[in-house]
């Protein structure tokens, strides 16, 4: 198991909370229920149907006009040959096609020949719309040594160079750079360096659109890549300059908490206020909309994190959050449970 800042992540797939997931983390602390099951989300647990044979038939076929399994399988193999030069693929097993959870994405589990790790596995996802590789993870441990061989600065250079090679280095901002830990048959070891690059549009970061990279701390290989890019060129973006300034947004949040929950404003401590694109609407775009490129409106929002005495009394202390439209003042999402 990999651990990032106290969160556990299965080595066979991401959970979108790494770092984030912002809304899910807030909802969990507040007793709310939320889901971030986007098209580049974590791989589902291995099922007998998914691993019975390399030619397993998915439980659901993609929509008409999308890339089929065999073409996606070839694209997955070609993508891994680019990502892991010299790899010899032993088998490629398709995961069930689950459009409701992952969108129109083909997901494969790959076993390499002569892998020294008997549980080693490589994951790769192919977008059924355009054939782009949206995710891969080399989850083979290789019984690694205890100490990292490269520094985080060197790993950042490798990550930045990788994005430049993929022409993905512009309009992204690095927001996370940490060294993970990894449980192996020999005990806890330093795992890969974990980086998150959030998409920037007109100088404002997106809530969901981002790229995640993992660089092995021993040999500097890129061992994981994930891209979530749901805002299209046809989508309508609000004015990036907020109509409601930061101070006024804070005051409106305090008023909202008082009117909605009866909370005394003096009990609230605002911990952070950030301007973001609330691209949830783009992320929820249906498969048919993605094919037709039907535009959606993406609002500009203030994300305000705060706590009260009850939240501060928890072990560890928690925060709540509100997303407010930066032009209209409408509360787009609130995760707050004062414990009453």
PDB file of C-alpha atoms in Angstrom, residues 24-288:
ATOM      1  CA  UNK A  24     -14.853  14.170  -1.235  1.00  0.00           C
ATOM      2  CA  UNK A  25     -12.452  14.953   1.599  1.00  0.00           C
ATOM      3  CA  UNK A  26     -14.637  17.795   2.743  1.00  0.00           C
ATOM      4  CA  UNK A  27     -17.782  15.730   2.412  1.00  0.00           C
ATOM      5  CA  UNK A  28     -16.267  12.873   4.383  1.00  0.00           C
ATOM      6  CA  UNK A  29     -15.371  15.134   7.247  1.00  0.00           C
ATOM      7  CA  UNK A  30     -18.788  16.719   7.211  1.00  0.00           C
ATOM      8  CA  UNK A  31     -20.868  13.580   6.983  1.00  0.00           C
ATOM      9  CA  UNK A  32     -21.831  14.264   3.374  1.00  0.00           C
ATOM     10  CA  UNK A  33     -21.686  11.682   0.642  1.00  0.00           C
ATOM     11  CA  UNK A  34     -19.973  12.518  -2.642  1.00  0.00           C
ATOM     12  CA  UNK A  35     -18.480  10.739  -5.602  1.00  0.00           C
ATOM     13  CA  UNK A  36     -15.689  11.643  -7.981  1.00  0.00           C
ATOM     14  CA  UNK A  37     -15.886   8.787 -10.413  1.00  0.00           C
ATOM     15  CA  UNK A  38     -14.553  10.465 -13.528  1.00  0.00           C
ATOM     16  CA  UNK A  39     -13.296   8.913 -16.686  1.00  0.00           C
ATOM     17  CA  UNK A  40      -9.736   8.785 -15.372  1.00  0.00           C
ATOM     18  CA  UNK A  41     -10.564   7.482 -11.924  1.00  0.00           C
ATOM     19  CA  UNK A  42      -9.131   4.500 -10.063  1.00  0.00           C
ATOM     20  CA  UNK A  43      -9.129   1.034 -11.575  1.00  0.00           C
ATOM     21  CA  UNK A  44     -11.848  -1.215 -10.184  1.00  0.00           C
ATOM     22  CA  UNK A  45     -10.851  -4.226  -8.055  1.00  0.00           C
ATOM     23  CA  UNK A  46      -9.835  -7.215 -10.113  1.00  0.00           C
ATOM     24  CA  UNK A  47     -12.791  -9.442 -10.930  1.00  0.00           C
ATOM     25  CA  UNK A  48     -12.793 -13.062 -12.174  1.00  0.00           C
ATOM     26  CA  UNK A  49     -14.314 -11.892 -15.453  1.00  0.00           C
ATOM     27  CA  UNK A  50     -11.588  -9.296 -15.921  1.00  0.00           C
ATOM     28  CA  UNK A  51      -8.660 -11.671 -15.505  1.00  0.00           C
ATOM     29  CA  UNK A  52      -9.980 -14.978 -16.798  1.00  0.00           C
ATOM     30  CA  UNK A  53      -8.078 -14.626 -20.065  1.00  0.00           C
ATOM     31  CA  UNK A  54      -6.356 -11.990 -22.197  1.00  0.00           C
ATOM     32  CA  UNK A  55      -9.314 -11.974 -24.565  1.00  0.00           C
ATOM     33  CA  UNK A  56     -12.015 -11.503 -21.966  1.00  0.00           C
ATOM     34  CA  UNK A  57     -15.198  -9.897 -23.279  1.00  0.00           C
ATOM     35  CA  UNK A  58     -16.245  -6.721 -21.434  1.00  0.00           C
ATOM     36  CA  UNK A  59     -19.614  -6.747 -19.693  1.00  0.00           C
ATOM     37  CA  UNK A  60     -20.714  -3.667 -21.621  1.00  0.00           C
ATOM     38  CA  UNK A  61     -19.825  -2.432 -25.084  1.00  0.00           C
ATOM     39  CA  UNK A  62     -19.047   1.208 -25.869  1.00  0.00           C
ATOM     40  CA  UNK A  63     -21.456   3.489 -27.688  1.00  0.00           C
ATOM     41  CA  UNK A  64     -21.620   3.447 -31.490  1.00  0.00           C
ATOM     42  CA  UNK A  65     -18.752   5.241 -33.174  1.00  0.00           C
ATOM     43  CA  UNK A  66     -16.277   4.699 -30.355  1.00  0.00           C
ATOM     44  CA  UNK A  67     -13.058   2.688 -30.382  1.00  0.00           C
ATOM     45  CA  UNK A  68     -13.613  -1.041 -29.847  1.00  0.00           C
ATOM     46  CA  UNK A  69     -11.756  -3.416 -27.552  1.00  0.00           C
ATOM     47  CA  UNK A  70      -9.246  -4.819 -30.037  1.00  0.00           C
ATOM     48  CA  UNK A  71      -8.161  -1.416 -31.304  1.00  0.00           C
ATOM     49  CA  UNK A  72      -7.948  -0.143 -27.730  1.00  0.00           C
ATOM     50  CA  UNK A  73      -5.873  -3.195 -26.782  1.00  0.00           C
ATOM     51  CA  UNK A  74      -3.387  -2.404 -29.562  1.00  0.00           C
ATOM     52  CA  UNK A  75      -3.256   1.243 -28.515  1.00  0.00           C
ATOM     53  CA  UNK A  76      -2.625   0.192 -24.908  1.00  0.00           C
ATOM     54  CA  UNK A  77       0.263  -2.063 -25.906  1.00  0.00           C
ATOM     55  CA  UNK A  78       1.785   0.655 -28.089  1.00  0.00           C
ATOM     56  CA  UNK A  79       1.435   3.210 -25.306  1.00  0.00           C
ATOM     57  CA  UNK A  80       3.227   0.968 -22.814  1.00  0.00           C
ATOM     58  CA  UNK A  81       6.048   0.314 -25.280  1.00  0.00           C
ATOM     59  CA  UNK A  82       6.558   4.081 -25.402  1.00  0.00           C
ATOM     60  CA  UNK A  83       6.330   4.510 -21.640  1.00  0.00           C
ATOM     61  CA  UNK A  84       8.429   1.469 -20.714  1.00  0.00           C
ATOM     62  CA  UNK A  85      10.999   0.910 -23.496  1.00  0.00           C
ATOM     63  CA  UNK A  86      11.964  -2.721 -23.926  1.00  0.00           C
ATOM     64  CA  UNK A  87       8.918  -4.119 -22.138  1.00  0.00           C
ATOM     65  CA  UNK A  88       7.846  -7.601 -23.211  1.00  0.00           C
ATOM     66  CA  UNK A  89       4.142  -8.067 -22.628  1.00  0.00           C
ATOM     67  CA  UNK A  90       2.982 -11.480 -21.445  1.00  0.00           C
ATOM     68  CA  UNK A  91      -0.759 -10.784 -21.315  1.00  0.00           C
ATOM     69  CA  UNK A  92      -3.277  -7.946 -21.572  1.00  0.00           C
ATOM     70  CA  UNK A  93      -6.582  -8.392 -19.723  1.00  0.00           C
ATOM     71  CA  UNK A  94      -9.498  -6.013 -20.241  1.00  0.00           C
ATOM     72  CA  UNK A  95     -11.488  -4.712 -17.302  1.00  0.00           C
ATOM     73  CA  UNK A  96     -15.305  -4.621 -17.645  1.00  0.00           C
ATOM     74  CA  UNK A  97     -16.420  -1.610 -19.668  1.00  0.00           C
ATOM     75  CA  UNK A  98     -18.120   0.616 -17.091  1.00  0.00           C
ATOM     76  CA  UNK A  99     -19.273   3.851 -18.702  1.00  0.00           C
ATOM     77  CA  UNK A 100     -21.255   4.989 -15.659  1.00  0.00           C
ATOM     78  CA  UNK A 101     -18.209   4.893 -13.382  1.00  0.00           C
ATOM     79  CA  UNK A 102     -15.313   5.723 -15.709  1.00  0.00           C
ATOM     80  CA  UNK A 103     -16.886   7.201 -18.819  1.00  0.00           C
ATOM     81  CA  UNK A 104     -16.023   5.858 -22.276  1.00  0.00           C
ATOM     82  CA  UNK A 105     -12.632   4.444 -21.327  1.00  0.00           C
ATOM     83  CA  UNK A 106     -11.044   1.064 -21.949  1.00  0.00           C
ATOM     84  CA  UNK A 107      -9.030  -0.191 -18.951  1.00  0.00           C
ATOM     85  CA  UNK A 108      -6.443  -2.968 -19.154  1.00  0.00           C
ATOM     86  CA  UNK A 109      -4.247  -4.894 -16.713  1.00  0.00           C
ATOM     87  CA  UNK A 110      -0.914  -5.912 -18.203  1.00  0.00           C
ATOM     88  CA  UNK A 111       1.619  -8.519 -17.047  1.00  0.00           C
ATOM     89  CA  UNK A 112       5.185  -8.236 -18.319  1.00  0.00           C
ATOM     90  CA  UNK A 113       7.424 -11.219 -19.035  1.00  0.00           C
ATOM     91  CA  UNK A 114      10.161 -12.061 -16.514  1.00  0.00           C
ATOM     92  CA  UNK A 115       8.689  -9.706 -13.907  1.00  0.00           C
ATOM     93  CA  UNK A 116      10.634 -10.296 -10.655  1.00  0.00           C
ATOM     94  CA  UNK A 117       7.608  -9.192  -8.639  1.00  0.00           C
ATOM     95  CA  UNK A 118       5.025 -12.046  -8.789  1.00  0.00           C
ATOM     96  CA  UNK A 119       2.237  -9.602  -7.918  1.00  0.00           C
ATOM     97  CA  UNK A 120       3.507  -6.929 -10.249  1.00  0.00           C
ATOM     98  CA  UNK A 121       1.023  -5.418 -12.604  1.00  0.00           C
ATOM     99  CA  UNK A 122       0.750  -2.530 -15.035  1.00  0.00           C
ATOM    100  CA  UNK A 123      -2.470  -0.613 -15.594  1.00  0.00           C
ATOM    101  CA  UNK A 124      -3.327   1.418 -18.686  1.00  0.00           C
ATOM    102  CA  UNK A 125      -6.487   3.238 -19.815  1.00  0.00           C
ATOM    103  CA  UNK A 126      -7.398   4.306 -23.359  1.00  0.00           C
ATOM    104  CA  UNK A 127     -10.040   6.941 -24.114  1.00  0.00           C
ATOM    105  CA  UNK A 128     -12.619   5.310 -26.405  1.00  0.00           C
ATOM    106  CA  UNK A 129     -13.367   8.664 -28.053  1.00  0.00           C
ATOM    107  CA  UNK A 130      -9.931   9.733 -29.301  1.00  0.00           C
ATOM    108  CA  UNK A 131      -7.617   6.801 -28.459  1.00  0.00           C
ATOM    109  CA  UNK A 132      -5.503   8.897 -26.067  1.00  0.00           C
ATOM    110  CA  UNK A 133      -3.794   7.185 -23.151  1.00  0.00           C
ATOM    111  CA  UNK A 134      -5.398   8.830 -20.130  1.00  0.00           C
ATOM    112  CA  UNK A 135      -3.822   6.700 -17.401  1.00  0.00           C
ATOM    113  CA  UNK A 136      -1.078   4.221 -16.739  1.00  0.00           C
ATOM    114  CA  UNK A 137       0.589   2.867 -13.626  1.00  0.00           C
ATOM    115  CA  UNK A 138       3.566   0.576 -13.324  1.00  0.00           C
ATOM    116  CA  UNK A 139       2.746  -1.089  -9.996  1.00  0.00           C
ATOM    117  CA  UNK A 140       5.714  -3.478  -9.944  1.00  0.00           C
ATOM    118  CA  UNK A 141       7.735  -3.106  -6.734  1.00  0.00           C
ATOM    119  CA  UNK A 142      11.002  -4.846  -7.700  1.00  0.00           C
ATOM    120  CA  UNK A 143      11.732  -5.373  -3.973  1.00  0.00           C
ATOM    121  CA  UNK A 144      13.114  -1.879  -3.764  1.00  0.00           C
ATOM    122  CA  UNK A 145      15.765  -0.569  -1.380  1.00  0.00           C
ATOM    123  CA  UNK A 146      14.826   1.402   1.721  1.00  0.00           C
ATOM    124  CA  UNK A 147      16.301   4.780   0.753  1.00  0.00           C
ATOM    125  CA  UNK A 148      15.582   6.930  -2.319  1.00  0.00           C
ATOM    126  CA  UNK A 149      18.405   7.161  -4.820  1.00  0.00           C
ATOM    127  CA  UNK A 150      17.340  10.454  -6.383  1.00  0.00           C
ATOM    128  CA  UNK A 151      16.240  13.726  -4.793  1.00  0.00           C
ATOM    129  CA  UNK A 152      12.840  15.310  -5.153  1.00  0.00           C
ATOM    130  CA  UNK A 153      14.417  18.132  -7.179  1.00  0.00           C
ATOM    131  CA  UNK A 154      15.809  15.607  -9.666  1.00  0.00           C
ATOM    132  CA  UNK A 155      12.426  13.875  -9.776  1.00  0.00           C
ATOM    133  CA  UNK A 156      10.724  17.202 -10.526  1.00  0.00           C
ATOM    134  CA  UNK A 157      13.068  17.748 -13.467  1.00  0.00           C
ATOM    135  CA  UNK A 158      12.187  14.302 -14.807  1.00  0.00           C
ATOM    136  CA  UNK A 159       8.467  14.985 -14.380  1.00  0.00           C
ATOM    137  CA  UNK A 160       8.675  18.373 -16.073  1.00  0.00           C
ATOM    138  CA  UNK A 161      10.652  16.914 -18.982  1.00  0.00           C
ATOM    139  CA  UNK A 162       8.072  14.132 -19.362  1.00  0.00           C
ATOM    140  CA  UNK A 163       5.250  16.661 -19.657  1.00  0.00           C
ATOM    141  CA  UNK A 164       7.209  18.692 -22.194  1.00  0.00           C
ATOM    142  CA  UNK A 165       7.713  15.572 -24.318  1.00  0.00           C
ATOM    143  CA  UNK A 166       3.939  15.027 -24.258  1.00  0.00           C
ATOM    144  CA  UNK A 167       3.310  18.729 -25.024  1.00  0.00           C
ATOM    145  CA  UNK A 168       1.445  19.038 -21.739  1.00  0.00           C
ATOM    146  CA  UNK A 169       3.691  21.425 -19.831  1.00  0.00           C
ATOM    147  CA  UNK A 170       1.831  24.631 -20.710  1.00  0.00           C
ATOM    148  CA  UNK A 171      -1.213  25.823 -18.771  1.00  0.00           C
ATOM    149  CA  UNK A 172      -0.553  23.536 -15.813  1.00  0.00           C
ATOM    150  CA  UNK A 173       0.622  24.476 -12.334  1.00  0.00           C
ATOM    151  CA  UNK A 174       2.407  22.086  -9.983  1.00  0.00           C
ATOM    152  CA  UNK A 175       0.431  21.980  -6.744  1.00  0.00           C
ATOM    153  CA  UNK A 176       1.720  18.804  -5.043  1.00  0.00           C
ATOM    154  CA  UNK A 177       5.225  17.326  -4.778  1.00  0.00           C
ATOM    155  CA  UNK A 178       5.731  14.652  -2.108  1.00  0.00           C
ATOM    156  CA  UNK A 179       7.611  11.408  -1.485  1.00  0.00           C
ATOM    157  CA  UNK A 180       5.300   8.474  -0.798  1.00  0.00           C
ATOM    158  CA  UNK A 181       5.892   5.315   1.197  1.00  0.00           C
ATOM    159  CA  UNK A 182       5.327   1.818  -0.115  1.00  0.00           C
ATOM    160  CA  UNK A 183       4.673  -1.498   1.639  1.00  0.00           C
ATOM    161  CA  UNK A 184       6.681  -4.343   0.089  1.00  0.00           C
ATOM    162  CA  UNK A 185       7.399  -7.975   1.074  1.00  0.00           C
ATOM    163  CA  UNK A 186      10.513  -6.609   2.782  1.00  0.00           C
ATOM    164  CA  UNK A 187       8.631  -3.974   4.789  1.00  0.00           C
ATOM    165  CA  UNK A 188       8.034  -0.251   4.367  1.00  0.00           C
ATOM    166  CA  UNK A 189      10.127   1.410   1.689  1.00  0.00           C
ATOM    167  CA  UNK A 190      10.294   4.829   0.091  1.00  0.00           C
ATOM    168  CA  UNK A 191       7.998   4.741  -2.882  1.00  0.00           C
ATOM    169  CA  UNK A 192       7.677   7.064  -5.866  1.00  0.00           C
ATOM    170  CA  UNK A 193       7.582  10.838  -5.823  1.00  0.00           C
ATOM    171  CA  UNK A 194       4.016  12.019  -6.371  1.00  0.00           C
ATOM    172  CA  UNK A 195       3.305  15.173  -8.400  1.00  0.00           C
ATOM    173  CA  UNK A 196       0.041  16.911  -9.260  1.00  0.00           C
ATOM    174  CA  UNK A 197      -0.280  19.550 -11.988  1.00  0.00           C
ATOM    175  CA  UNK A 198      -3.588  21.407 -12.028  1.00  0.00           C
ATOM    176  CA  UNK A 199      -4.906  22.915 -15.231  1.00  0.00           C
ATOM    177  CA  UNK A 200      -4.850  26.715 -15.413  1.00  0.00           C
ATOM    178  CA  UNK A 201      -7.308  28.612 -17.621  1.00  0.00           C
ATOM    179  CA  UNK A 202      -6.956  32.411 -17.815  1.00  0.00           C
ATOM    180  CA  UNK A 203      -4.736  32.279 -14.755  1.00  0.00           C
ATOM    181  CA  UNK A 204      -7.265  30.388 -12.599  1.00  0.00           C
ATOM    182  CA  UNK A 205      -6.773  26.761 -11.534  1.00  0.00           C
ATOM    183  CA  UNK A 206      -9.412  24.137 -12.259  1.00  0.00           C
ATOM    184  CA  UNK A 207     -10.971  22.101  -9.501  1.00  0.00           C
ATOM    185  CA  UNK A 208     -10.795  18.746 -11.326  1.00  0.00           C
ATOM    186  CA  UNK A 209      -8.768  19.024 -14.531  1.00  0.00           C
ATOM    187  CA  UNK A 210      -5.255  17.903 -13.655  1.00  0.00           C
ATOM    188  CA  UNK A 211      -2.345  15.606 -14.448  1.00  0.00           C
ATOM    189  CA  UNK A 212      -0.791  13.260 -11.898  1.00  0.00           C
ATOM    190  CA  UNK A 213       2.694  11.789 -12.245  1.00  0.00           C
ATOM    191  CA  UNK A 214       4.741   9.406 -10.138  1.00  0.00           C
ATOM    192  CA  UNK A 215       8.515   9.191 -10.510  1.00  0.00           C
ATOM    193  CA  UNK A 216      10.305   6.194  -9.019  1.00  0.00           C
ATOM    194  CA  UNK A 217      12.624   7.391  -6.242  1.00  0.00           C
ATOM    195  CA  UNK A 218      15.168   4.644  -6.985  1.00  0.00           C
ATOM    196  CA  UNK A 219      15.699   4.736 -10.742  1.00  0.00           C
ATOM    197  CA  UNK A 220      13.801   7.853 -11.869  1.00  0.00           C
ATOM    198  CA  UNK A 221      11.322   6.004 -14.096  1.00  0.00           C
ATOM    199  CA  UNK A 222       7.865   7.445 -14.714  1.00  0.00           C
ATOM    200  CA  UNK A 223       5.754   4.751 -13.064  1.00  0.00           C
ATOM    201  CA  UNK A 224       2.325   6.387 -13.121  1.00  0.00           C
ATOM    202  CA  UNK A 225       0.503   8.929 -15.278  1.00  0.00           C
ATOM    203  CA  UNK A 226      -3.089  10.093 -15.081  1.00  0.00           C
ATOM    204  CA  UNK A 227      -4.789  12.874 -17.022  1.00  0.00           C
ATOM    205  CA  UNK A 228      -8.247  14.266 -16.303  1.00  0.00           C
ATOM    206  CA  UNK A 229      -9.127  16.873 -18.923  1.00  0.00           C
ATOM    207  CA  UNK A 230     -12.876  17.382 -19.111  1.00  0.00           C
ATOM    208  CA  UNK A 231     -13.189  21.089 -19.957  1.00  0.00           C
ATOM    209  CA  UNK A 232     -13.343  21.391 -23.753  1.00  0.00           C
ATOM    210  CA  UNK A 233     -12.544  24.310 -26.035  1.00  0.00           C
ATOM    211  CA  UNK A 234     -16.276  24.695 -26.676  1.00  0.00           C
ATOM    212  CA  UNK A 235     -17.188  25.173 -23.039  1.00  0.00           C
ATOM    213  CA  UNK A 236     -18.175  28.628 -21.860  1.00  0.00           C
ATOM    214  CA  UNK A 237     -15.928  30.010 -19.142  1.00  0.00           C
ATOM    215  CA  UNK A 238     -17.110  32.789 -16.854  1.00  0.00           C
ATOM    216  CA  UNK A 239     -15.170  36.045 -16.552  1.00  0.00           C
ATOM    217  CA  UNK A 240     -11.951  35.123 -14.662  1.00  0.00           C
ATOM    218  CA  UNK A 241     -12.196  38.383 -12.710  1.00  0.00           C
ATOM    219  CA  UNK A 242     -14.647  37.792  -9.842  1.00  0.00           C
ATOM    220  CA  UNK A 243     -17.574  40.174  -9.386  1.00  0.00           C
ATOM    221  CA  UNK A 244     -17.527  39.391  -5.664  1.00  0.00           C
ATOM    222  CA  UNK A 245     -14.184  40.264  -4.041  1.00  0.00           C
ATOM    223  CA  UNK A 246     -12.570  37.950  -1.512  1.00  0.00           C
ATOM    224  CA  UNK A 247     -13.589  39.916   1.588  1.00  0.00           C
ATOM    225  CA  UNK A 248     -17.193  40.109   0.449  1.00  0.00           C
ATOM    226  CA  UNK A 249     -17.197  36.369  -0.330  1.00  0.00           C
ATOM    227  CA  UNK A 250     -16.075  35.633   3.234  1.00  0.00           C
ATOM    228  CA  UNK A 251     -18.842  37.819   4.636  1.00  0.00           C
ATOM    229  CA  UNK A 252     -21.435  36.124   2.435  1.00  0.00           C
ATOM    230  CA  UNK A 253     -20.280  32.697   3.594  1.00  0.00           C
ATOM    231  CA  UNK A 254     -20.643  33.730   7.248  1.00  0.00           C
ATOM    232  CA  UNK A 255     -24.139  35.009   6.497  1.00  0.00           C
ATOM    233  CA  UNK A 256     -25.011  31.788   4.660  1.00  0.00           C
ATOM    234  CA  UNK A 257     -23.842  29.663   7.606  1.00  0.00           C
ATOM    235  CA  UNK A 258     -25.903  31.757  10.006  1.00  0.00           C
ATOM    236  CA  UNK A 259     -29.044  31.670   7.848  1.00  0.00           C
ATOM    237  CA  UNK A 260     -28.744  27.984   6.943  1.00  0.00           C
ATOM    238  CA  UNK A 261     -27.356  26.405  10.108  1.00  0.00           C
ATOM    239  CA  UNK A 262     -27.888  29.038  12.756  1.00  0.00           C
ATOM    240  CA  UNK A 263     -24.141  29.266  13.292  1.00  0.00           C
ATOM    241  CA  UNK A 264     -22.781  32.269  15.196  1.00  0.00           C
ATOM    242  CA  UNK A 265     -20.287  34.033  12.867  1.00  0.00           C
ATOM    243  CA  UNK A 266     -17.972  34.553  15.838  1.00  0.00           C
ATOM    244  CA  UNK A 267     -17.587  30.755  16.112  1.00  0.00           C
ATOM    245  CA  UNK A 268     -16.276  30.435  12.555  1.00  0.00           C
ATOM    246  CA  UNK A 269     -12.591  30.703  11.642  1.00  0.00           C
ATOM    247  CA  UNK A 270     -11.941  30.936   7.899  1.00  0.00           C
ATOM    248  CA  UNK A 271      -8.747  29.058   7.062  1.00  0.00           C
ATOM    249  CA  UNK A 272      -8.370  29.681   3.327  1.00  0.00           C
ATOM    250  CA  UNK A 273     -10.052  31.371   0.363  1.00  0.00           C
ATOM    251  CA  UNK A 274      -9.102  30.324  -3.169  1.00  0.00           C
ATOM    252  CA  UNK A 275     -10.437  31.190  -6.605  1.00  0.00           C
ATOM    253  CA  UNK A 276     -11.072  28.146  -8.816  1.00  0.00           C
ATOM    254  CA  UNK A 277     -12.959  27.039 -11.911  1.00  0.00           C
ATOM    255  CA  UNK A 278     -15.804  24.876 -10.642  1.00  0.00           C
ATOM    256  CA  UNK A 279     -15.528  22.444 -13.542  1.00  0.00           C
ATOM    257  CA  UNK A 280     -17.841  19.834 -12.043  1.00  0.00           C
ATOM    258  CA  UNK A 281     -20.375  20.495 -14.810  1.00  0.00           C
ATOM    259  CA  UNK A 282     -17.796  19.697 -17.479  1.00  0.00           C
ATOM    260  CA  UNK A 283     -16.769  16.554 -15.603  1.00  0.00           C
ATOM    261  CA  UNK A 284     -20.371  15.357 -15.556  1.00  0.00           C
ATOM    262  CA  UNK A 285     -20.694  15.746 -19.304  1.00  0.00           C
ATOM    263  CA  UNK A 286     -22.383  12.657 -20.746  1.00  0.00           C
ATOM    264  CA  UNK A 287     -20.743  10.425 -23.328  1.00  0.00           C
ATOM    265  CA  UNK A 288     -23.105  11.710 -26.033  1.00  0.00           C
TER     266      UNK A 288
END
